[in-house]
XYZ file of C-alpha atoms in Angstrom:
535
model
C -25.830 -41.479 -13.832
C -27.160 -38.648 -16.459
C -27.166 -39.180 -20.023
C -24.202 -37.553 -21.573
C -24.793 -34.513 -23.591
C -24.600 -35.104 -27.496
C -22.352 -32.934 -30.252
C -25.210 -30.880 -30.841
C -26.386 -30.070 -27.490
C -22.749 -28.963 -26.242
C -22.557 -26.749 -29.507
C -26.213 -25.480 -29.047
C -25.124 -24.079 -25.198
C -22.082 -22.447 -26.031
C -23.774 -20.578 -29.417
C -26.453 -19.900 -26.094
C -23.849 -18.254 -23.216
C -21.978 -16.320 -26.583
C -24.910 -14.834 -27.313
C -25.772 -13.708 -23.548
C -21.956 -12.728 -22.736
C -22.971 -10.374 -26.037
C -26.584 -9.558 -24.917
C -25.126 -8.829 -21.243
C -22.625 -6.410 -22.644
C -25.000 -4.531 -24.928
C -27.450 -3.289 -21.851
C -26.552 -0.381 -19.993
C -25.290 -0.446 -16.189
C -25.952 1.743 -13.260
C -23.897 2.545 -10.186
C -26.178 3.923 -7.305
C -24.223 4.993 -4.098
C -24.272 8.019 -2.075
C -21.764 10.649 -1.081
C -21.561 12.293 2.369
C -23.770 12.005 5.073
C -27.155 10.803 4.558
C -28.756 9.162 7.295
C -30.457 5.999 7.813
C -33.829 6.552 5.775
C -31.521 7.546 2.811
C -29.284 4.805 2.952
C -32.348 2.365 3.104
C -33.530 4.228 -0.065
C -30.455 4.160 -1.982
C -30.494 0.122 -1.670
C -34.504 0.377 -2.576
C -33.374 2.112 -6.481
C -30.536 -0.489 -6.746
C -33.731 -2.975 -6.481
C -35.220 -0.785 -8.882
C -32.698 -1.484 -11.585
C -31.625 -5.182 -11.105
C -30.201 -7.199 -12.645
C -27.887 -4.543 -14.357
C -26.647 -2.567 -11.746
C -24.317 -3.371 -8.644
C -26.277 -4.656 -5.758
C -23.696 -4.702 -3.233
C -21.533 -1.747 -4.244
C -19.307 -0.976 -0.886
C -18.817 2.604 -0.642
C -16.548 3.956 2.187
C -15.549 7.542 3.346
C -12.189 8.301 1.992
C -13.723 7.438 -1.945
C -14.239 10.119 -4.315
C -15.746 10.498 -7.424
C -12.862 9.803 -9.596
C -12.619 6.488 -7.732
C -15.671 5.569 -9.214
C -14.989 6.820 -12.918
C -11.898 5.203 -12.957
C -13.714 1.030 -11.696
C -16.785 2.520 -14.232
C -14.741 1.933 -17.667
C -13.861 -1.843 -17.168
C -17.240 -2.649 -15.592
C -18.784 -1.373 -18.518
C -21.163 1.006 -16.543
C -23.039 3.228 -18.125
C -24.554 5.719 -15.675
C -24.403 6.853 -12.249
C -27.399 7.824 -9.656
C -25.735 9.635 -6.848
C -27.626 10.835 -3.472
C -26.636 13.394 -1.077
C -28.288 15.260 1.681
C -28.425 18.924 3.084
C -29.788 20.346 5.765
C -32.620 21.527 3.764
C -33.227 19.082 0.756
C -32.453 15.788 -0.398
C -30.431 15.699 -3.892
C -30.394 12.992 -6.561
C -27.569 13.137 -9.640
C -27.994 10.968 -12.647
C -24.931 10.872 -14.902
C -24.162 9.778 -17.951
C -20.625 8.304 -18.543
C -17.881 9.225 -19.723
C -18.438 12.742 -20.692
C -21.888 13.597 -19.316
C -24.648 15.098 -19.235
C -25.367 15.414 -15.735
C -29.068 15.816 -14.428
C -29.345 17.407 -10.850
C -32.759 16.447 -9.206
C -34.291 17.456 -5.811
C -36.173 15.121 -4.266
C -39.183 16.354 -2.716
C -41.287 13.755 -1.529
C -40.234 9.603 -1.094
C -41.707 6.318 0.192
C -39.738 3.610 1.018
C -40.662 -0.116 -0.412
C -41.800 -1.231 3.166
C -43.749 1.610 3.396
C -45.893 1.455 0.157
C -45.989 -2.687 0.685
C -47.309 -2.509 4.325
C -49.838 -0.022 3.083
C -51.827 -2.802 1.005
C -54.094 -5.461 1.605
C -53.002 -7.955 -1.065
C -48.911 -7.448 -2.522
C -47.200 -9.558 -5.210
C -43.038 -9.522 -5.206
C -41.483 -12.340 -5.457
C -37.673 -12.665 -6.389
C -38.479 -14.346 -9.724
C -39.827 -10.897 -10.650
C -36.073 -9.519 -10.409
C -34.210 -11.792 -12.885
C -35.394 -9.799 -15.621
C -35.088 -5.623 -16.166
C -38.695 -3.557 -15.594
C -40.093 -2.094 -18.226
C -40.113 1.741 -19.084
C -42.846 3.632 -19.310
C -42.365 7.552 -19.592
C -45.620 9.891 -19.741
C -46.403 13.038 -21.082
C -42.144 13.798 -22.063
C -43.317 15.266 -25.352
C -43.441 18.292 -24.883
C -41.126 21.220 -25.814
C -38.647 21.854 -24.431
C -34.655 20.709 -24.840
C -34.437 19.737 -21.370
C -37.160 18.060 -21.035
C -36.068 15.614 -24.317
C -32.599 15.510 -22.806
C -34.419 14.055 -19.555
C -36.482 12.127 -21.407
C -33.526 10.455 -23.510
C -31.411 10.196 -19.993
C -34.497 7.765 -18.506
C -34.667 5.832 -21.755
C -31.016 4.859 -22.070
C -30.670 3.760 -18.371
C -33.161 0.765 -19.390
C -32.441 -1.502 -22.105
C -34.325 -1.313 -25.332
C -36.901 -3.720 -26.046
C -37.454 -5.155 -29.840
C -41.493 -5.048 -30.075
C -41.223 -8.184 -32.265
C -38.986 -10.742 -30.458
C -39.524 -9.719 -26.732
C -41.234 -12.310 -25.019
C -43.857 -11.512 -22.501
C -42.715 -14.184 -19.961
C -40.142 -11.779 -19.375
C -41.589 -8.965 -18.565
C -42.925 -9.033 -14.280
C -42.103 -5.129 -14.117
C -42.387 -1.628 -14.963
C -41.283 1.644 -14.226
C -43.818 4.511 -14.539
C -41.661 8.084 -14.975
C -45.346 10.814 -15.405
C -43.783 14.365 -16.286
C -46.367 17.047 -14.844
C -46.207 20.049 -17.029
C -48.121 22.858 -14.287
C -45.684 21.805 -11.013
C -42.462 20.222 -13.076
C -42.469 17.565 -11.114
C -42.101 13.789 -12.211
C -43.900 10.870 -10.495
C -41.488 7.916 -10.147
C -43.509 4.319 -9.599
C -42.520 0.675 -9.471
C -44.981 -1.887 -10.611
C -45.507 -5.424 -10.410
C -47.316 -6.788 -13.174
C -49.882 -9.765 -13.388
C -51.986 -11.267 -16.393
C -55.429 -12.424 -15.491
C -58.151 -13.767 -18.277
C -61.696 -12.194 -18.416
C -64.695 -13.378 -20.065
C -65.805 -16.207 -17.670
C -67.159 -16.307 -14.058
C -66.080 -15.816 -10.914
C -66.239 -19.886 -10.006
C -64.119 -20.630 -13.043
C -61.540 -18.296 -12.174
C -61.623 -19.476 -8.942
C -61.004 -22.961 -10.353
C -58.232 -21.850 -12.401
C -56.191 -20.446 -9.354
C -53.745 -22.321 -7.523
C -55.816 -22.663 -4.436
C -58.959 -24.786 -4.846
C -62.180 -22.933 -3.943
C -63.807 -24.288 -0.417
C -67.030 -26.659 -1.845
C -68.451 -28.250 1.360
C -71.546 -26.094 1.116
C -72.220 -26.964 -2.757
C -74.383 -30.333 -3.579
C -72.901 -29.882 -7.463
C -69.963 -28.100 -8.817
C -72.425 -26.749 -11.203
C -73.435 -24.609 -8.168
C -69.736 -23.078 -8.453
C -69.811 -22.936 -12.223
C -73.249 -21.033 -12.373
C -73.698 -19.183 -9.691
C -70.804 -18.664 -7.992
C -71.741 -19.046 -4.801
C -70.224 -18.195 -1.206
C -67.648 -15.634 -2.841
C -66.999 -12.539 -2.256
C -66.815 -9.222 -4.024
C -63.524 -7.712 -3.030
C -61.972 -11.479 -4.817
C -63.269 -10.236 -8.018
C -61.619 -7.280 -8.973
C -63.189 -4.885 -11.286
C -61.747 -5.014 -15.022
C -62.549 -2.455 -17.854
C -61.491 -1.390 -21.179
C -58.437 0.238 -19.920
C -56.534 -2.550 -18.974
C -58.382 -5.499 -21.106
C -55.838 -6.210 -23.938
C -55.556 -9.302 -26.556
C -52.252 -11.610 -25.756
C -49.896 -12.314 -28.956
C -48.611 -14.879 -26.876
C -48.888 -17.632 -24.284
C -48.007 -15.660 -20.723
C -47.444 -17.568 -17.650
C -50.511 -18.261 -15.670
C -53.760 -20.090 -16.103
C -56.302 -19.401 -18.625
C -53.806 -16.992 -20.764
C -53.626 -17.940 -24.186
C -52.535 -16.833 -27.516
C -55.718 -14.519 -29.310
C -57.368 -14.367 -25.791
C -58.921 -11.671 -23.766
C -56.567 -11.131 -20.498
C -56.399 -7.982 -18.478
C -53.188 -6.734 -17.066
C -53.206 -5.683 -13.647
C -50.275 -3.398 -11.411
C -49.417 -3.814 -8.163
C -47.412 -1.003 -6.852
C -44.370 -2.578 -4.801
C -42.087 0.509 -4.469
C -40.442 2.707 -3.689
C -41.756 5.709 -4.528
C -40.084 9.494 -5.508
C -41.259 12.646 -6.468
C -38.524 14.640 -8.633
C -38.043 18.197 -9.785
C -35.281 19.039 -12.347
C -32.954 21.828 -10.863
C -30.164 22.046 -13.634
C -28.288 20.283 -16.383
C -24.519 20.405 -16.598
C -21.792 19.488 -19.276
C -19.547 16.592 -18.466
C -19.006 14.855 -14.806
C -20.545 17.776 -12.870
C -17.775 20.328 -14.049
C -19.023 21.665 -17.290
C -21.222 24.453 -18.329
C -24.303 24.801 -17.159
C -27.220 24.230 -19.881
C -30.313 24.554 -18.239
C -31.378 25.932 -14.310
C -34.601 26.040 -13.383
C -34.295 28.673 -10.706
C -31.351 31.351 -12.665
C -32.199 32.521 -16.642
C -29.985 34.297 -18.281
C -29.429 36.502 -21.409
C -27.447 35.553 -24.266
C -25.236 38.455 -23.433
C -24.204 36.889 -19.686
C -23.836 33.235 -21.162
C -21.247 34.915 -23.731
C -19.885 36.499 -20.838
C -19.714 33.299 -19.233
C -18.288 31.638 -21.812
C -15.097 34.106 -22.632
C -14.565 34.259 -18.976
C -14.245 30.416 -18.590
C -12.286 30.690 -21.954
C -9.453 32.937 -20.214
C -8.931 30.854 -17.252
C -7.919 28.127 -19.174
C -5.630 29.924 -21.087
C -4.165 30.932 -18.137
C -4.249 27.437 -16.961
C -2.954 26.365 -20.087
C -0.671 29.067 -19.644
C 0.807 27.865 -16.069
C 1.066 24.585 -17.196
C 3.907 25.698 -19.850
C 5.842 27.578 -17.667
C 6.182 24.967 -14.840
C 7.085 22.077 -17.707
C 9.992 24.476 -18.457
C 11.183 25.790 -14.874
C 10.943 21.402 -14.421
C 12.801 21.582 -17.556
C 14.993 24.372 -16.434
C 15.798 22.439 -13.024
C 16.635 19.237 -14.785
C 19.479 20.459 -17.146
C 21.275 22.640 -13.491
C 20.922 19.643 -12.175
C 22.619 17.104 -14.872
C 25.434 20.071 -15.420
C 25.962 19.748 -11.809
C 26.333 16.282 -11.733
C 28.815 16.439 -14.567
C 30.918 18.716 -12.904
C 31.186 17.080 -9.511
C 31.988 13.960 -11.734
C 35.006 16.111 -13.180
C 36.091 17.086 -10.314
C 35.791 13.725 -8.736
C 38.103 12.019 -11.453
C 40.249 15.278 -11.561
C 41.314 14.772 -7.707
C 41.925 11.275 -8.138
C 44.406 11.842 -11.389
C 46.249 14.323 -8.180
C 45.829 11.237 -5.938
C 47.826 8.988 -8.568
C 50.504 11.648 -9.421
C 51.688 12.642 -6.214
C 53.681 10.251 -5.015
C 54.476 11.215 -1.465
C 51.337 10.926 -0.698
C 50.919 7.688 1.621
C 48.348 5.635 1.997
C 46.235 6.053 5.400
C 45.006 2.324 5.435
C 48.560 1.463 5.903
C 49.149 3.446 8.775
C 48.154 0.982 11.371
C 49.987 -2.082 9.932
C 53.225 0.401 9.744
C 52.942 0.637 13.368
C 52.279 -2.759 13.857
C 55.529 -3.958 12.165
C 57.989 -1.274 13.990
C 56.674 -2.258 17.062
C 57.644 -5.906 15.926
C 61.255 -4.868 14.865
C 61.656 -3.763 18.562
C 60.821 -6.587 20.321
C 62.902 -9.142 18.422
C 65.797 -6.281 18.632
C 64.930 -6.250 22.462
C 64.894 -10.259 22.574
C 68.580 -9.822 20.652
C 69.624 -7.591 23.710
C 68.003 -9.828 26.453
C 68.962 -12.937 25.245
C 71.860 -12.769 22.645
C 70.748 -14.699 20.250
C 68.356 -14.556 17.362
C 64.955 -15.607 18.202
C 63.217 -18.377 16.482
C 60.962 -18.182 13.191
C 58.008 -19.350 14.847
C 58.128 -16.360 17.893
C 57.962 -13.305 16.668
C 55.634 -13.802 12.831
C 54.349 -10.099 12.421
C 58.971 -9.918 11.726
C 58.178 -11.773 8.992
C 55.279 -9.985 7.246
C 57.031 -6.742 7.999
C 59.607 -7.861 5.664
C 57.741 -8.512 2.995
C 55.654 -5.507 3.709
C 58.956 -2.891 3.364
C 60.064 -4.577 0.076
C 56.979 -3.253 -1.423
C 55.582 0.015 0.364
C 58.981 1.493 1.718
C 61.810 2.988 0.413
C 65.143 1.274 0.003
C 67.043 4.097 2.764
C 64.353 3.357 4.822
C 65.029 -0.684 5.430
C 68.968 -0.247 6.094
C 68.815 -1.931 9.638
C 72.031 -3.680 9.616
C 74.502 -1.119 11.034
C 72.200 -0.755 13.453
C 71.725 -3.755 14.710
C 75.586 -4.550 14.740
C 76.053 -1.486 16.586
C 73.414 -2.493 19.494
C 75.246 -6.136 19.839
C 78.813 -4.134 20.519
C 76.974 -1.894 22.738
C 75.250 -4.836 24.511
C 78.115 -6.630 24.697
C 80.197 -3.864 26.409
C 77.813 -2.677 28.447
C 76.646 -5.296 31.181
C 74.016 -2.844 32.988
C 71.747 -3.435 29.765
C 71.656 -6.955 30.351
C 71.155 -7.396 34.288
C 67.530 -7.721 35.874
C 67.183 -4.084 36.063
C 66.700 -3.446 32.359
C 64.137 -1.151 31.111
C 60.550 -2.616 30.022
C 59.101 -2.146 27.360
C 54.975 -0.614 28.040
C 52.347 -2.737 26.638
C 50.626 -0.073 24.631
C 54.026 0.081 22.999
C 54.293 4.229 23.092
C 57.689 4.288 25.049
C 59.825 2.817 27.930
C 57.828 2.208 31.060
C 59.430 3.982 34.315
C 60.372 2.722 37.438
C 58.717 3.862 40.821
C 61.721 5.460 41.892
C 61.520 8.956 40.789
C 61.802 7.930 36.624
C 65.239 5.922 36.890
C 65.410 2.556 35.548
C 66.648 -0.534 37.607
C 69.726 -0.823 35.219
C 71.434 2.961 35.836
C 73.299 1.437 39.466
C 73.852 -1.835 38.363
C 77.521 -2.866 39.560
C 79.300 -4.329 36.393
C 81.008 -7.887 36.464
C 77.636 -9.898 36.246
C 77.153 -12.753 33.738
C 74.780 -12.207 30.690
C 72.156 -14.142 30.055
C 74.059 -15.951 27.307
C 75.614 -18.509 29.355
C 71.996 -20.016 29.333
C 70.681 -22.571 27.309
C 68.278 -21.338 24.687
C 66.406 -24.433 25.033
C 64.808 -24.030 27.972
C 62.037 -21.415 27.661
C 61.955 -19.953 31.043
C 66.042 -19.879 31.012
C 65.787 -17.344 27.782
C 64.421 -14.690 29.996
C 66.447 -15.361 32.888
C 64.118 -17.384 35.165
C 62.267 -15.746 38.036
C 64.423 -13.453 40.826
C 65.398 -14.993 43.767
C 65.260 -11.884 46.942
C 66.633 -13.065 50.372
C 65.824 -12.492 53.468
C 65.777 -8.893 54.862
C 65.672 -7.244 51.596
C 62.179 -5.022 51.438
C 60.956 -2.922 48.511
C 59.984 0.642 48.659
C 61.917 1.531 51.591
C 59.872 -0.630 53.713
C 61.377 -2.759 56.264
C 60.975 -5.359 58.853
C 58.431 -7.493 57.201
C 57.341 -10.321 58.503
C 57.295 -12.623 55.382
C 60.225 -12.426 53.144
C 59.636 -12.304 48.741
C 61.034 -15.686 47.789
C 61.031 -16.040 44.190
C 60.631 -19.760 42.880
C 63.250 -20.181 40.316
C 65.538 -22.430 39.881
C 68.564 -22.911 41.855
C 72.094 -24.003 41.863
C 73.029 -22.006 39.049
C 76.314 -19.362 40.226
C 75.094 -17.255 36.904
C 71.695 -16.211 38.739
C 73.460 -16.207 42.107
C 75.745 -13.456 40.972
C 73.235 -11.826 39.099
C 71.295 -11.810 42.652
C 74.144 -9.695 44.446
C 74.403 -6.948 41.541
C 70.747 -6.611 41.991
C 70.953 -6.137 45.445
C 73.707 -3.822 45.123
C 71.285 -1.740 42.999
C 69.038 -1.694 45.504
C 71.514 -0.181 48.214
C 72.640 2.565 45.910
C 69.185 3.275 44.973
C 68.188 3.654 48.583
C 71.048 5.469 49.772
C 70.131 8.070 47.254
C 66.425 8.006 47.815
């Protein structure tokens, strides 16, 4: 198990990752994508810059079709990027854009010539890239940007703030593995763009001690001493020792990784080209995100007169812009106000049709309609059970009676609910008349719209029934199937229809021994006669 880490040391690495959270923030960021169609050699070349610019830009960016550049603008802010480097392709040129956010400038390159980082690396005998050499940013190095010329500063500023800065007195050497090489040529206006790897090497000794200070131990099977080595050098051969001069022999400050480079000592610093490789020319320079003015065009010059020109045309059509804007937040304004005096008046109108609603009395209510029905049609069959039977029917038979009742003592009027001299008047009437209460009565339709008709040419079985039968009254009401009068009892050779001479006779299965039914019987059978007689 580790030692635990003291006070000190826990305090000592959080001061540490504040300061780098800080540091990390400071630098500048890149976004490097593409938009439209590029093709493969392109693409590869797009991912070959974000190598370029590691560790501070995005290295796996995901760009897809449907994104445009807003998309990007609007992820930029939080990210804290700082600049954009945006390929395209046409048919006849290859375009780079290198923007700085939020406002701009905009630089518009063309690229004329590239080489791709497998390309320039399988091109040499000897390469050095290694991913230790991409933990820290390259250093900048721009070349012959002083001259005059506003665009070319404005370039040359653009380059400089895509890097971060480097304090000459507390940068340490370890740190730097790379640089970037921008060369401005004045004659063609072209810039050279190369990526370097760099390497620290001491001079002032022999080959053999070099070769002893190298990882790899020198082959010694042919020596008898290693003063052989030392001295002369032996068995090694020329392309190992690389020529070194005054122009890249330099005096460390500090202790640089490798052997034999120390503080105060001789070293020479030697570049390794690793890619890729680009060959620029400056087309334009444009105000903001790509949609300002245009400051500078190498191809199109143009008087102060025309830029004027320029400039109060682009003045008018945003007054007019500004202009259209005004009007449509006042027809929006316009349209709002029709629309809330609308709404007020179909709410007056509402509330005034319901204060009608309330006043008029007569109206009636339409959700009562069907329960209004309902009940009548309840009235008339306990009326009709007072007429069949002659008696009032139980509590229990008919309840939709019973909520009628209540029903009319609070929806209808009082003239409405007199039923009583009616009723009385139906008992005399039954009572008198016998002909209502024989089998031949008429029935009552289920749908309950009116009396159902007989086969017989619309006459009911009651109209020539002989009087003198018993009612139903002399029946006990006990017995259910004695209220309605049992089931018919037809003899022999009676037929229905005016059919005869069938060969089974209708026997109903009633009960018998009761004269009432018996007698009952014969008037129906009398019906039948008279009905036949006139048929």
């Amino acid at each position: 198990m580790g030692k635990s880490k003291t006070k000190n040391q826990k305090k000592a690495r959080a001061t540490a990752n504040h300061v780098a959270v800080e540091t990390y923030g400071t630098v500048p960021h890149s976004f490097v994508f593409h938009r439209g169609q590029i093709g493969k050699n392109v693409g590869q070349l797009v991912l070959d810059v974000r190598r370029v610019l590691e560790p501070y830009t995005a290295e796996s960016l995901k760009v897809k079709k449907k994104n445009v550049l807003k998309d990007f603008v609007a992820i930029a802010g939080p990210l804290g990027v700082t600049h954009f480097m945006i390929f395209s392709k046409t048919p006849s040129s290859i375009n780079m854009r290198l923007a700085r956010l939020p406002k701009g400038p905009t630089l518009h390159f063309k690229v004329l010539k590239y080489s791709l980082i497998k390309d320039v690396v399988s091109s040499l005998k000897k390469h050095r890239m290694h991913e230790q050499q991409f933990t820290h940013h390259p250093l900048l190095i721009l070349n012959n940007f002083g001259s005059d010329g506003m665009h070319i500063k404005l370039m040359a500023t653009m380059f400089q703030n895509m890097f971060p800065s480097i304090n000459v007195h507390k940068v340490s050497l370890n740190n730097i593995k790379r640089c970037v090489l921008l060369n401005y040529n004045q004659e063609s206006q072209e810039i050279e763009f190369r990526h370097y790897s760099l390497k620290v090497v001491p001079v002032g000794m022999s080959r053999g001690v070099k070769k002893l200070m190298q990882e790899k131990f020198p082959n010694m099977s042919k020596f008898e001493d290693i003063s052989e080595l030392l001295l002369k050098g032996a068995n090694l051969s020329e392309s190992e020792a690389e020529q070194d001069g005054e122009h890249n022999i330099t005096e460390l400050p500090q202790v640089y990784s490798g052997r034999g480079n120390m503080a105060s000592q001789q070293s020479a610093v030697r570049l390794t080209e690793i890619g890729p490789r680009m060959t620029l020319q400056l087309t334009k320079i444009q105000e903001g995100m790509g949609e300002g003015n245009v400051l500078y065009h190498a191809m199109i010059s143009k008087t102060e007169e025309e830029i004027q020109e320029l400039l109060n045309r682009k003045e008018a059509q945003l007054k007019v812009k500004e202009d259209r804007r005004k009007k449509q937040a006042q027809n929006v304004a316009l349209k709002k106000a029709k629309q809330e005096e609308h709404k007020k008046k179909s709410l007056e109108g509402i509330k005034r049709k319901r204060a009608e609603a309330e006043e008029d009395s007569e109206v009636e209510d339409p959700g009562m309609q069907d329960d209004h029905v309902a009940a009548v049609e309840s009235d008339d069959e306990v009326e009709y059970y007072r007429q069949a039977v002659g008696e009032e029917p139980d509590e229990d038979m008919f309840p939709s009676a019973k909520k009628r009742k209540g029903s009319e003592k609070s929806h209808t009027p009082a003239k409405k609910r007199k039923l009583s001299p009616g009723k009385s008047q139906r008992k005399d009437r039954d009572t008198k008349s016998p002909k209502r209460n024989g089998p031949g009565r008429q029935l009552r339709d289920k749908t309950g719209k009116g009396w159902k008709k007989s086969g017989d040419k619309e006459k009911s079985f009651g109209k020539k029934m002989k009087p003198g039968g018993k009612t139903f009254q002399a029946k006990k009401p006990g017995d259910r199937d004695n209220k309605y009068g049992g089931k018919k009892k037809f003899e022999g050779n009676k037929t229905f229809g005016g059919k005869k001479n069938m060969d089974k006779p209708f026997k109903s299965k009633g009960q018998k021994g009761k004269p009432g039914f018996k007698k009952k019987g014969a008037g129906a059978k009398q019906g039948f006669k008279q009905r036949k007689g006139k048929g």
